[in-house]
Short mmCIF file of C-alpha atoms and ligand atoms in Angstrom, two decimals:
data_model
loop_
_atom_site.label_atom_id
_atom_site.label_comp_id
_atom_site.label_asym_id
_atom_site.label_seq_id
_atom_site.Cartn_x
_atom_site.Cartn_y
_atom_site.Cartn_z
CA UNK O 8 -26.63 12.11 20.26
CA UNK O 9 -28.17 8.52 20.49
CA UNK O 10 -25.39 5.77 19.89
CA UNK O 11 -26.58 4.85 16.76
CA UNK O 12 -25.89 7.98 15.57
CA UNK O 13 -21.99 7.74 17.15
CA UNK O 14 -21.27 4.30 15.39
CA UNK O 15 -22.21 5.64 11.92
CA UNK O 16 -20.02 8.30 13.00
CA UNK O 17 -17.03 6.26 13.15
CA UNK O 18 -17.52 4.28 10.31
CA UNK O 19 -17.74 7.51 8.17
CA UNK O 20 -14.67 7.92 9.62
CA UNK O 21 -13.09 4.37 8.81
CA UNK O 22 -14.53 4.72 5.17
CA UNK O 23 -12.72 7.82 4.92
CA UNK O 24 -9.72 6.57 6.13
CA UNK O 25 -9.61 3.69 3.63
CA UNK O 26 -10.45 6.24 0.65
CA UNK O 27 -7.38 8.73 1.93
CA UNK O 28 -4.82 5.11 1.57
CA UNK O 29 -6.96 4.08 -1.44
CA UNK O 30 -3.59 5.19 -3.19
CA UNK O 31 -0.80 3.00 -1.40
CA UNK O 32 -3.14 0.20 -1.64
CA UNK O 33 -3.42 0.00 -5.29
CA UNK O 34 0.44 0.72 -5.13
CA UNK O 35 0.83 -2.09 -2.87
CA UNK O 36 -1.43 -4.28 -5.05
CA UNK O 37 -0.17 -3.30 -8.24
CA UNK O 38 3.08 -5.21 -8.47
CA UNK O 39 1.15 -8.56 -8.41
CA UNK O 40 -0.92 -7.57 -10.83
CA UNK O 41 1.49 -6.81 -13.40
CA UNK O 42 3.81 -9.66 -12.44
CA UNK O 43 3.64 -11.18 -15.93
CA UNK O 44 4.04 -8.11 -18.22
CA UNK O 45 8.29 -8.36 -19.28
CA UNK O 46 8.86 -4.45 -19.10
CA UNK O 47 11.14 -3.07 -16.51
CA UNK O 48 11.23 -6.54 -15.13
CA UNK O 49 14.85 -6.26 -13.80
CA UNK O 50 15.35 -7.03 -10.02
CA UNK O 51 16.13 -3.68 -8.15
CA UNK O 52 19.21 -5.02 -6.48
CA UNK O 53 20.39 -5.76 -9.79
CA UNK O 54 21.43 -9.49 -8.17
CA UNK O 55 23.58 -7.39 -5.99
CA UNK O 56 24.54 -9.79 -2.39
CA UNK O 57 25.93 -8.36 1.14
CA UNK O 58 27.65 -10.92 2.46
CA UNK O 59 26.47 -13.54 0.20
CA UNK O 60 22.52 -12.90 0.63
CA UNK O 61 20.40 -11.07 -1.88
CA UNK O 62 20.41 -7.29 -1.05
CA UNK O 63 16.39 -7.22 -1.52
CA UNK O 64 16.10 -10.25 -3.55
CA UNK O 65 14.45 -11.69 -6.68
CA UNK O 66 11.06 -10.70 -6.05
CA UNK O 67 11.61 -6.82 -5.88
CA UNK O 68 11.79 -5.65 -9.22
CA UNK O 69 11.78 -1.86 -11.13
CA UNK O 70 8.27 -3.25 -12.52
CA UNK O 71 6.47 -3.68 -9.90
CA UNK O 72 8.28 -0.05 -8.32
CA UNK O 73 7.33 2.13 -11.41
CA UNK O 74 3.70 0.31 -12.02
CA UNK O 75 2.76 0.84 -7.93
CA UNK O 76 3.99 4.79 -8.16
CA UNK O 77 2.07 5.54 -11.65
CA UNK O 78 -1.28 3.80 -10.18
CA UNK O 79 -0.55 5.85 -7.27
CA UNK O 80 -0.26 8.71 -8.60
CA UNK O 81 -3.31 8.17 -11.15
CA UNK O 82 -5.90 7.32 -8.00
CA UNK O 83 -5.11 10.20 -6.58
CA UNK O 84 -5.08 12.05 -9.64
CA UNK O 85 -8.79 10.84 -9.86
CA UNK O 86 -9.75 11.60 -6.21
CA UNK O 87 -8.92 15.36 -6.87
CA UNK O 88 -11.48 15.28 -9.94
CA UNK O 89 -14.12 12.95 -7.43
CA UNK O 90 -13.61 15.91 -5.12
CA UNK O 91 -15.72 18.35 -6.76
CA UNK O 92 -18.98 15.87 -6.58
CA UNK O 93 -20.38 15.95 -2.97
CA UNK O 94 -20.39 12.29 -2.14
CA UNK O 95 -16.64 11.67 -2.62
CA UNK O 96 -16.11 15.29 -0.62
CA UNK O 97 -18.47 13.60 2.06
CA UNK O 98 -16.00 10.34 2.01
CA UNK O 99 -12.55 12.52 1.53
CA UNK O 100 -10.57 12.98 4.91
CA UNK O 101 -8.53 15.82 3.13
CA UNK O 102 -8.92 18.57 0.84
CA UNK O 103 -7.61 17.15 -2.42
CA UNK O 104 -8.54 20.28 -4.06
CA UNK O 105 -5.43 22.03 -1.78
CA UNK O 106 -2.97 18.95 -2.19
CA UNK O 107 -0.35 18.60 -4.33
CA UNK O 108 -0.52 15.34 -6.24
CA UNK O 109 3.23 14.73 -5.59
CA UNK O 110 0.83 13.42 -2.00
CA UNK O 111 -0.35 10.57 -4.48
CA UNK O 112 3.24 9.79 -5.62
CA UNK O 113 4.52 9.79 -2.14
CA UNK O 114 1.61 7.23 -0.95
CA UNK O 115 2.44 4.79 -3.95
CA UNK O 116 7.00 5.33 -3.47
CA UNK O 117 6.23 5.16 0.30
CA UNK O 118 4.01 1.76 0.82
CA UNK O 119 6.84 0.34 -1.97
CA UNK O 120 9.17 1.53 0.12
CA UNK O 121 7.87 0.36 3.11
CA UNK O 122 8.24 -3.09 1.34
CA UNK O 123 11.50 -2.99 -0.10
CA UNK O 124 13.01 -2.17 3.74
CA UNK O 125 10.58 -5.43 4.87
CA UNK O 126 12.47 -7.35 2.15
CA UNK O 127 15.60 -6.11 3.13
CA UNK O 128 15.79 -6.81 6.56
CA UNK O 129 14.64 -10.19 5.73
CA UNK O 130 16.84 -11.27 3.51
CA UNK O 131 19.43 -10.34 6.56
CA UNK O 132 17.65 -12.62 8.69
CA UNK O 133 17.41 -15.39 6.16
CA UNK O 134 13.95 -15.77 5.18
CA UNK O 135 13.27 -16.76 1.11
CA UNK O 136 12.30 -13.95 -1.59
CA UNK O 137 7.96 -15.39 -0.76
CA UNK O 138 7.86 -16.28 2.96
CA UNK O 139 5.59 -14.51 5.31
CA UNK O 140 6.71 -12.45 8.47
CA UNK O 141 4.06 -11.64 9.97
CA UNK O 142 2.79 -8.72 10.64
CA UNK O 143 5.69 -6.72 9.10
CA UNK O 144 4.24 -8.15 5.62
CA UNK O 145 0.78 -6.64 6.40
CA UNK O 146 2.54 -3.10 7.72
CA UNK O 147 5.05 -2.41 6.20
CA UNK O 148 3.30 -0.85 2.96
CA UNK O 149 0.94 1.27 5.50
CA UNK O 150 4.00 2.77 7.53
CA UNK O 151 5.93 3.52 4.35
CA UNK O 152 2.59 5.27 2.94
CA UNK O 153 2.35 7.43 6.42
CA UNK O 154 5.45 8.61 6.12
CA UNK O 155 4.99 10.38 3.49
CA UNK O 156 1.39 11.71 4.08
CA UNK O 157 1.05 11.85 8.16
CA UNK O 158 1.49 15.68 8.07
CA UNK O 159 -1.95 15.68 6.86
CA UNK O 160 -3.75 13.41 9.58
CA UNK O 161 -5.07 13.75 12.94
CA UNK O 162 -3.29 11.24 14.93
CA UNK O 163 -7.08 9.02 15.52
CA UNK O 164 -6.60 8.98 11.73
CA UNK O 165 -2.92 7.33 11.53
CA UNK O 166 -4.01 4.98 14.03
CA UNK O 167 -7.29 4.05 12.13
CA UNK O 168 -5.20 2.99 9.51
CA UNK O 169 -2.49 1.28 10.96
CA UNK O 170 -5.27 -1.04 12.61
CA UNK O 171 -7.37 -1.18 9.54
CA UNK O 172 -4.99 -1.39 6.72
CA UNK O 173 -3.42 -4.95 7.90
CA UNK O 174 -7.17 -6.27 8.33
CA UNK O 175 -7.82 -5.31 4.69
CA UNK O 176 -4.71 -6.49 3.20
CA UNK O 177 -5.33 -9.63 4.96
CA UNK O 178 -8.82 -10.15 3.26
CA UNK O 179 -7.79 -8.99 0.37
CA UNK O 180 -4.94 -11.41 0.15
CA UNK O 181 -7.04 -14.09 1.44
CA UNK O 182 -9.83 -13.45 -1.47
CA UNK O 183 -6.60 -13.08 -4.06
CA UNK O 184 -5.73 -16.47 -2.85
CA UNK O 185 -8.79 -17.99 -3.34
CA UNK O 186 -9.27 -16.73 -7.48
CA UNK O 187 -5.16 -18.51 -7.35
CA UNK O 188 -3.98 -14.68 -7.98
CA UNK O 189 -0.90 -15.20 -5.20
CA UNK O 190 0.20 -18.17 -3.70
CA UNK O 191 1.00 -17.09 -0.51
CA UNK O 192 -2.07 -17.02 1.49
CA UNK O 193 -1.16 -13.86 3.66
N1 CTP Y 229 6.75 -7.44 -6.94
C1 CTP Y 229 7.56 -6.85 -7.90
N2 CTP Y 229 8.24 -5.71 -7.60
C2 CTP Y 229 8.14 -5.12 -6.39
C3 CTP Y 229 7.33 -5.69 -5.41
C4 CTP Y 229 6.64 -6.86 -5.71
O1 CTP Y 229 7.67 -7.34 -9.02
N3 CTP Y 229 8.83 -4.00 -6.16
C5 CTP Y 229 5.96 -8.65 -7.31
C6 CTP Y 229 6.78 -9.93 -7.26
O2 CTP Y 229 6.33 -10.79 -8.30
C7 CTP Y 229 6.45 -10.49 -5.90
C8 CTP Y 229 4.99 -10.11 -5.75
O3 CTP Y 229 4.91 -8.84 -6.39
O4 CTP Y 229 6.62 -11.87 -5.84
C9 CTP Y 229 4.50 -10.06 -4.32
O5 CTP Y 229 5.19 -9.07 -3.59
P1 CTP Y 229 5.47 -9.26 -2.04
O6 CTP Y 229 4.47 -10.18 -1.45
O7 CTP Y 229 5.67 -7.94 -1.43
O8 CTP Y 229 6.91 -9.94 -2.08
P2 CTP Y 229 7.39 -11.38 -1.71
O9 CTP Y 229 7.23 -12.27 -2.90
O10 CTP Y 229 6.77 -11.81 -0.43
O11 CTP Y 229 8.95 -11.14 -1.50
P3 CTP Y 229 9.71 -10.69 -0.17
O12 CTP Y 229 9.96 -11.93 0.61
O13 CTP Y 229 10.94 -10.04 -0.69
O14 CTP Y 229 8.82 -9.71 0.55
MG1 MG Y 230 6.31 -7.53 1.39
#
């Protein structure tokens, strides 16, 4: 095998990995999205304060919770139907024809999840509902997402995502940014 050959080989890979989180990244992107839409729009600490700071804070609200899960679980919903066309079976890193789509719901709770702890720790340590701590901001979606799907991954493919993921939220933030979709640019 010539080395050409090897590098398309890994970016298969790559591309499949991205398509497997496709799921906790819409989950992840979702709550900005729908940031404006009143419904459910109730913080999930319900204002609640240990020892005078926010449990989670103002930002984290049922909204943006219920919104990532549904999208979740509708991408994946979507990617079992894709399954049966050979391109998207050439692109899938599992068989979505064998996996239950509470997989779908677990990648959308767990990346929210993942950023509901992030908010919670910082709110112990003092940083504002908005500021960036980096790279927990860019990870902690990605480990919440694994931990409910790394059963089904070879280990190459959890670390292929923990590098990638944080790269591609990045850009994705950054291009967000730029159309003055989120203010924060990371
Ligand atoms: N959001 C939401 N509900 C959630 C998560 C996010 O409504 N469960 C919305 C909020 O409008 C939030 C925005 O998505 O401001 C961006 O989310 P994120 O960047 O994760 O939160 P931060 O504003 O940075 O807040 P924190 O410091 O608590 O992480
Ligand atoms: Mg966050």
């Amino acid at each position: 095998m010539n080395l050409g050959n090897e590098v398309l080989i890994g970016l298969l890979f790559v591309l499949k990995c991205i398509y497997f989180m496709l799921p906790a990244y819409f989950a992840n992107m979702m709550p900005v999205f729908v940031r404006k839409i009143n419904f459910l729009n109730y913080p999930l600490d319900f204002g609640g304060k240990i020892n005078g700071k926010p449990v989670l804070g103002k930002n984290k609200t049922w909204r943006g919770l219920v919104f990532g899960v549904v999208i979740a679980g509708i991408i994946f919903y979507l990617q079992q139907i894709a399954y049966g066309n050979d391109f998207f079976k050439s692109i899938s890193l599992i068989d979505y024809t064998n996996t239950s789509i509470l997989i779908g719901f677990g990648l959308g709770f767990g990346a929210l999840l993942g950023d509901l702890i992030e908010s919670f720790v910082k709110r112990r340590i003092n940083i504002e509902p908005g500021e960036v701590l980096a790279p927990w901001d860019q990870l902690d979606f990605v480990i919440g997402a694994l931990l409910f799907s790394f059963w089904l991954l070879s280990w190459e493919a959890v670390l292929v995502i923990l590098v990638i993921s944080p790269l591609l939220h990045v850009l994705v933030n950054y291009i967000r940014y730029s159309m003055k979709i989120k203010e924060n640019k990371f």
